[in-house]
């Protein structure tokens, strides 16, 4: 490996480390609905209400994946959405964290044998945190976010 490439790799690693370190204070999230039944999405919206208020952790939902630090994915990838979720992940700035919300995104539950479900989410993109439940309660999602923050803090 030549010197320039080594320096570039080092700078990239340092940048990723710094970005992950700062993320513990403010994670900007893009919500990707990957063909869910919508119950998980309703629970995600609950997180933003004054009762749960995830903004106190600095977590904000953003409208474009290009501004996101993390992807919050609900539902099962089917033949149509699998391609799109892969594309969304490639469009997100790296490092991009992925949170699977709901049992569908975590392991496809009853859709595992479905003719229209080619593979699990973590076979398409790397998943950092799994929050199972059908749908998971907002408290479980907050616990998942705390797990994510702790995971980031553990990054060296
Ligand atoms: S986990 Fe349950 S609530 Fe969530 S999308 Fe799947 S079926 Fe719907």
PDB file of C-alpha atoms and ligand atoms in Angstrom:
ATOM      1  CA  UNK A   1       0.000   0.000   0.000  1.00  0.00           C
ATOM      2  CA  UNK A   2       1.472   3.386  -0.907  1.00  0.00           C
ATOM      3  CA  UNK A   3       1.963   6.216   1.581  1.00  0.00           C
ATOM      4  CA  UNK A   4      -0.894   8.405   0.267  1.00  0.00           C
ATOM      5  CA  UNK A   5      -3.386   5.547   0.511  1.00  0.00           C
ATOM      6  CA  UNK A   6      -2.240   4.722   4.049  1.00  0.00           C
ATOM      7  CA  UNK A   7      -2.625   8.377   5.113  1.00  0.00           C
ATOM      8  CA  UNK A   8      -6.082   8.522   3.500  1.00  0.00           C
ATOM      9  CA  UNK A   9      -7.166   5.344   5.338  1.00  0.00           C
ATOM     10  CA  UNK A  10      -5.869   6.730   8.621  1.00  0.00           C
ATOM     11  CA  UNK A  11      -7.725  10.044   8.113  1.00  0.00           C
ATOM     12  CA  UNK A  12     -10.914   8.177   7.218  1.00  0.00           C
ATOM     13  CA  UNK A  13     -10.657   6.017  10.337  1.00  0.00           C
ATOM     14  CA  UNK A  14     -10.030   9.089  12.524  1.00  0.00           C
ATOM     15  CA  UNK A  15     -12.988  10.904  10.944  1.00  0.00           C
ATOM     16  CA  UNK A  16     -15.259   7.875  11.514  1.00  0.00           C
ATOM     17  CA  UNK A  17     -14.095   7.599  15.112  1.00  0.00           C
ATOM     18  CA  UNK A  18     -14.738  11.304  15.793  1.00  0.00           C
ATOM     19  CA  UNK A  19     -18.134  11.195  14.111  1.00  0.00           C
ATOM     20  CA  UNK A  20     -19.196   8.167  16.159  1.00  0.00           C
ATOM     21  CA  UNK A  21     -17.940   9.844  19.339  1.00  0.00           C
ATOM     22  CA  UNK A  22     -20.020  12.973  18.723  1.00  0.00           C
ATOM     23  CA  UNK A  23     -23.053  10.898  17.798  1.00  0.00           C
ATOM     24  CA  UNK A  24     -23.581  10.011  21.443  1.00  0.00           C
ATOM     25  CA  UNK A  25     -24.844  13.596  21.874  1.00  0.00           C
ATOM     26  CA  UNK A  26     -27.046  13.925  18.780  1.00  0.00           C
ATOM     27  CA  UNK A  27     -28.104  11.115  16.475  1.00  0.00           C
ATOM     28  CA  UNK A  28     -30.004  12.271  13.401  1.00  0.00           C
ATOM     29  CA  UNK A  29     -32.238   9.484  12.243  1.00  0.00           C
ATOM     30  CA  UNK A  30     -33.892   8.630   8.944  1.00  0.00           C
ATOM     31  CA  UNK A  31     -36.943   6.409   9.285  1.00  0.00           C
ATOM     32  CA  UNK A  32     -37.075   3.856   6.470  1.00  0.00           C
ATOM     33  CA  UNK A  33     -40.352   1.936   6.231  1.00  0.00           C
ATOM     34  CA  UNK A  34     -39.424  -1.313   4.502  1.00  0.00           C
ATOM     35  CA  UNK A  35     -42.975  -2.597   3.857  1.00  0.00           C
ATOM     36  CA  UNK A  36     -44.201  -2.725   7.465  1.00  0.00           C
ATOM     37  CA  UNK A  37     -47.851  -3.066   8.508  1.00  0.00           C
ATOM     38  CA  UNK A  38     -47.563   0.484   9.970  1.00  0.00           C
ATOM     39  CA  UNK A  39     -47.900  -0.392  13.643  1.00  0.00           C
ATOM     40  CA  UNK A  40     -44.160  -0.127  14.182  1.00  0.00           C
ATOM     41  CA  UNK A  41     -44.196   3.254  12.427  1.00  0.00           C
ATOM     42  CA  UNK A  42     -46.923   4.522  14.719  1.00  0.00           C
ATOM     43  CA  UNK A  43     -44.802   3.525  17.709  1.00  0.00           C
ATOM     44  CA  UNK A  44     -41.802   5.318  16.181  1.00  0.00           C
ATOM     45  CA  UNK A  45     -43.934   8.466  15.931  1.00  0.00           C
ATOM     46  CA  UNK A  46     -44.865   8.015  19.593  1.00  0.00           C
ATOM     47  CA  UNK A  47     -41.208   8.534  20.412  1.00  0.00           C
ATOM     48  CA  UNK A  48     -41.488  12.120  19.234  1.00  0.00           C
ATOM     49  CA  UNK A  49     -44.487  13.000  21.355  1.00  0.00           C
ATOM     50  CA  UNK A  50     -43.963  15.000  24.586  1.00  0.00           C
ATOM     51  CA  UNK A  51     -44.567  11.837  26.620  1.00  0.00           C
ATOM     52  CA  UNK A  52     -41.412  10.055  25.382  1.00  0.00           C
ATOM     53  CA  UNK A  53     -39.593  13.041  23.857  1.00  0.00           C
ATOM     54  CA  UNK A  54     -36.471  11.432  22.372  1.00  0.00           C
ATOM     55  CA  UNK A  55     -35.245  14.858  21.344  1.00  0.00           C
ATOM     56  CA  UNK A  56     -33.945  15.190  24.886  1.00  0.00           C
ATOM     57  CA  UNK A  57     -31.261  12.684  23.793  1.00  0.00           C
ATOM     58  CA  UNK A  58     -30.511  14.958  20.826  1.00  0.00           C
ATOM     59  CA  UNK A  59     -32.239  12.496  18.501  1.00  0.00           C
ATOM     60  CA  UNK A  60     -34.002  14.148  15.562  1.00  0.00           C
ATOM     61  CA  UNK A  61     -35.882  12.599  12.636  1.00  0.00           C
ATOM     62  CA  UNK A  62     -34.581  13.985   9.336  1.00  0.00           C
ATOM     63  CA  UNK A  63     -36.284  14.095   5.953  1.00  0.00           C
ATOM     64  CA  UNK A  64     -33.315  12.983   3.851  1.00  0.00           C
ATOM     65  CA  UNK A  65     -31.053   9.988   4.276  1.00  0.00           C
ATOM     66  CA  UNK A  66     -28.145  12.187   3.185  1.00  0.00           C
ATOM     67  CA  UNK A  67     -28.437  14.075   6.488  1.00  0.00           C
ATOM     68  CA  UNK A  68     -28.787  10.960   8.619  1.00  0.00           C
ATOM     69  CA  UNK A  69     -26.376   9.326  11.051  1.00  0.00           C
ATOM     70  CA  UNK A  70     -28.626   6.336  11.576  1.00  0.00           C
ATOM     71  CA  UNK A  71     -31.291   4.388   9.711  1.00  0.00           C
ATOM     72  CA  UNK A  72     -34.329   3.224  11.656  1.00  0.00           C
ATOM     73  CA  UNK A  73     -35.781   0.362   9.622  1.00  0.00           C
ATOM     74  CA  UNK A  74     -39.241  -1.168  10.130  1.00  0.00           C
ATOM     75  CA  UNK A  75     -40.854  -4.053   8.200  1.00  0.00           C
ATOM     76  CA  UNK A  76     -39.571  -6.934   6.084  1.00  0.00           C
ATOM     77  CA  UNK A  77     -37.555  -6.468   2.931  1.00  0.00           C
ATOM     78  CA  UNK A  78     -39.529  -7.798  -0.032  1.00  0.00           C
ATOM     79  CA  UNK A  79     -38.445  -7.982  -3.669  1.00  0.00           C
ATOM     80  CA  UNK A  80     -39.412  -4.339  -4.165  1.00  0.00           C
ATOM     81  CA  UNK A  81     -38.062  -2.768  -0.973  1.00  0.00           C
ATOM     82  CA  UNK A  82     -34.867  -4.848  -0.588  1.00  0.00           C
ATOM     83  CA  UNK A  83     -33.238  -2.965  -3.473  1.00  0.00           C
ATOM     84  CA  UNK A  84     -34.404   0.380  -2.136  1.00  0.00           C
ATOM     85  CA  UNK A  85     -33.152  -0.166   1.398  1.00  0.00           C
ATOM     86  CA  UNK A  86     -29.763  -1.135  -0.028  1.00  0.00           C
ATOM     87  CA  UNK A  87     -29.755   2.055  -2.094  1.00  0.00           C
ATOM     88  CA  UNK A  88     -30.754   4.169   0.928  1.00  0.00           C
ATOM     89  CA  UNK A  89     -27.892   2.689   2.921  1.00  0.00           C
ATOM     90  CA  UNK A  90     -25.386   3.479   0.186  1.00  0.00           C
ATOM     91  CA  UNK A  91     -26.685   7.076   0.002  1.00  0.00           C
ATOM     92  CA  UNK A  92     -26.279   7.652   3.753  1.00  0.00           C
ATOM     93  CA  UNK A  93     -23.012   9.289   4.866  1.00  0.00           C
ATOM     94  CA  UNK A  94     -20.715   6.792   6.579  1.00  0.00           C
ATOM     95  CA  UNK A  95     -20.426   5.598   9.246  1.00  0.00           C
ATOM     96  CA  UNK A  96     -24.173   4.971   9.229  1.00  0.00           C
ATOM     97  CA  UNK A  97     -25.741   3.050  12.100  1.00  0.00           C
ATOM     98  CA  UNK A  98     -28.691   0.759  11.430  1.00  0.00           C
ATOM     99  CA  UNK A  99     -31.434  -0.009  13.940  1.00  0.00           C
ATOM    100  CA  UNK A 100     -33.937  -2.769  13.136  1.00  0.00           C
ATOM    101  CA  UNK A 101     -37.270  -1.898  14.767  1.00  0.00           C
ATOM    102  CA  UNK A 102     -39.864  -4.645  15.208  1.00  0.00           C
ATOM    103  CA  UNK A 103     -39.748  -8.406  14.848  1.00  0.00           C
ATOM    104  CA  UNK A 104     -40.227  -8.136  11.063  1.00  0.00           C
ATOM    105  CA  UNK A 105     -37.011  -6.147  10.634  1.00  0.00           C
ATOM    106  CA  UNK A 106     -35.205  -8.263  13.248  1.00  0.00           C
ATOM    107  CA  UNK A 107     -36.033 -11.698  11.884  1.00  0.00           C
ATOM    108  CA  UNK A 108     -39.035 -11.651   9.489  1.00  0.00           C
ATOM    109  CA  UNK A 109     -41.207 -13.672  11.949  1.00  0.00           C
ATOM    110  CA  UNK A 110     -44.175 -15.216  10.082  1.00  0.00           C
ATOM    111  CA  UNK A 111     -42.987 -13.807   6.731  1.00  0.00           C
ATOM    112  CA  UNK A 112     -39.852 -15.969   6.751  1.00  0.00           C
ATOM    113  CA  UNK A 113     -41.389 -18.498   4.360  1.00  0.00           C
ATOM    114  CA  UNK A 114     -43.179 -15.877   2.278  1.00  0.00           C
ATOM    115  CA  UNK A 115     -42.806 -16.055  -1.521  1.00  0.00           C
ATOM    116  CA  UNK A 116     -42.173 -12.317  -1.535  1.00  0.00           C
ATOM    117  CA  UNK A 117     -39.473 -12.117   1.147  1.00  0.00           C
ATOM    118  CA  UNK A 118     -36.093 -12.959  -0.399  1.00  0.00           C
ATOM    119  CA  UNK A 119     -33.894 -12.373   2.679  1.00  0.00           C
ATOM    120  CA  UNK A 120     -33.592 -10.784   6.113  1.00  0.00           C
ATOM    121  CA  UNK A 121     -32.638  -7.133   6.591  1.00  0.00           C
ATOM    122  CA  UNK A 122     -29.224  -7.998   8.041  1.00  0.00           C
ATOM    123  CA  UNK A 123     -28.409  -9.966   4.897  1.00  0.00           C
ATOM    124  CA  UNK A 124     -28.792  -6.734   2.888  1.00  0.00           C
ATOM    125  CA  UNK A 125     -27.235  -4.112   5.165  1.00  0.00           C
ATOM    126  CA  UNK A 126     -25.292  -4.377   8.452  1.00  0.00           C
ATOM    127  CA  UNK A 127     -27.595  -3.989  11.477  1.00  0.00           C
ATOM    128  CA  UNK A 128     -26.162  -2.520  14.701  1.00  0.00           C
ATOM    129  CA  UNK A 129     -29.100  -2.854  17.085  1.00  0.00           C
ATOM    130  CA  UNK A 130     -32.178  -5.106  17.062  1.00  0.00           C
ATOM    131  CA  UNK A 131     -35.362  -3.991  18.833  1.00  0.00           C
ATOM    132  CA  UNK A 132     -37.814  -6.931  18.667  1.00  0.00           C
ATOM    133  CA  UNK A 133     -41.531  -6.745  19.412  1.00  0.00           C
ATOM    134  CA  UNK A 134     -44.688  -6.674  17.340  1.00  0.00           C
ATOM    135  CA  UNK A 135     -44.717  -3.706  17.592  1.00  0.00           C
ATOM    136  CA  UNK A 136     -42.034  -2.819  20.160  1.00  0.00           C
ATOM    137  CA  UNK A 137     -43.175  -0.312  22.768  1.00  0.00           C
ATOM    138  CA  UNK A 138     -41.576   3.150  22.768  1.00  0.00           C
ATOM    139  CA  UNK A 139     -39.847   2.236  26.052  1.00  0.00           C
ATOM    140  CA  UNK A 140     -38.179  -0.711  24.268  1.00  0.00           C
ATOM    141  CA  UNK A 141     -37.071   1.634  21.481  1.00  0.00           C
ATOM    142  CA  UNK A 142     -35.569   4.046  24.011  1.00  0.00           C
ATOM    143  CA  UNK A 143     -33.748   1.100  25.610  1.00  0.00           C
ATOM    144  CA  UNK A 144     -32.496   0.179  22.112  1.00  0.00           C
ATOM    145  CA  UNK A 145     -31.267   3.728  21.517  1.00  0.00           C
ATOM    146  CA  UNK A 146     -29.440   3.706  24.852  1.00  0.00           C
ATOM    147  CA  UNK A 147     -27.870   0.383  23.788  1.00  0.00           C
ATOM    148  CA  UNK A 148     -26.806   2.015  20.523  1.00  0.00           C
ATOM    149  CA  UNK A 149     -25.266   4.982  22.363  1.00  0.00           C
ATOM    150  CA  UNK A 150     -23.399   2.618  24.695  1.00  0.00           C
ATOM    151  CA  UNK A 151     -22.190   0.652  21.678  1.00  0.00           C
ATOM    152  CA  UNK A 152     -20.888   3.877  20.098  1.00  0.00           C
ATOM    153  CA  UNK A 153     -19.150   4.830  23.343  1.00  0.00           C
ATOM    154  CA  UNK A 154     -17.412   1.469  23.286  1.00  0.00           C
ATOM    155  CA  UNK A 155     -15.875   2.277  19.884  1.00  0.00           C
ATOM    156  CA  UNK A 156     -12.121   2.777  20.090  1.00  0.00           C
TER     157      UNK A 156
HETATM  158  S1  LIG B   1     -43.208  -6.236  13.699  1.00  0.00           S
HETATM  159 FE1  LIG B   1     -45.428  -6.434  13.876  1.00  0.00          FE
HETATM  160  S2  LIG B   1     -46.149  -4.327  14.049  1.00  0.00           S
HETATM  161 FE2  LIG B   1     -44.072  -4.223  13.228  1.00  0.00          FE
HETATM  162  S3  LIG B   1     -44.310  -4.182  11.008  1.00  0.00           S
HETATM  163 FE3  LIG B   1     -44.058  -6.332  11.612  1.00  0.00          FE
HETATM  164  S4  LIG B   1     -46.129  -7.112  11.844  1.00  0.00           S
HETATM  165 FE4  LIG B   1     -46.258  -4.852  11.873  1.00  0.00          FE
END
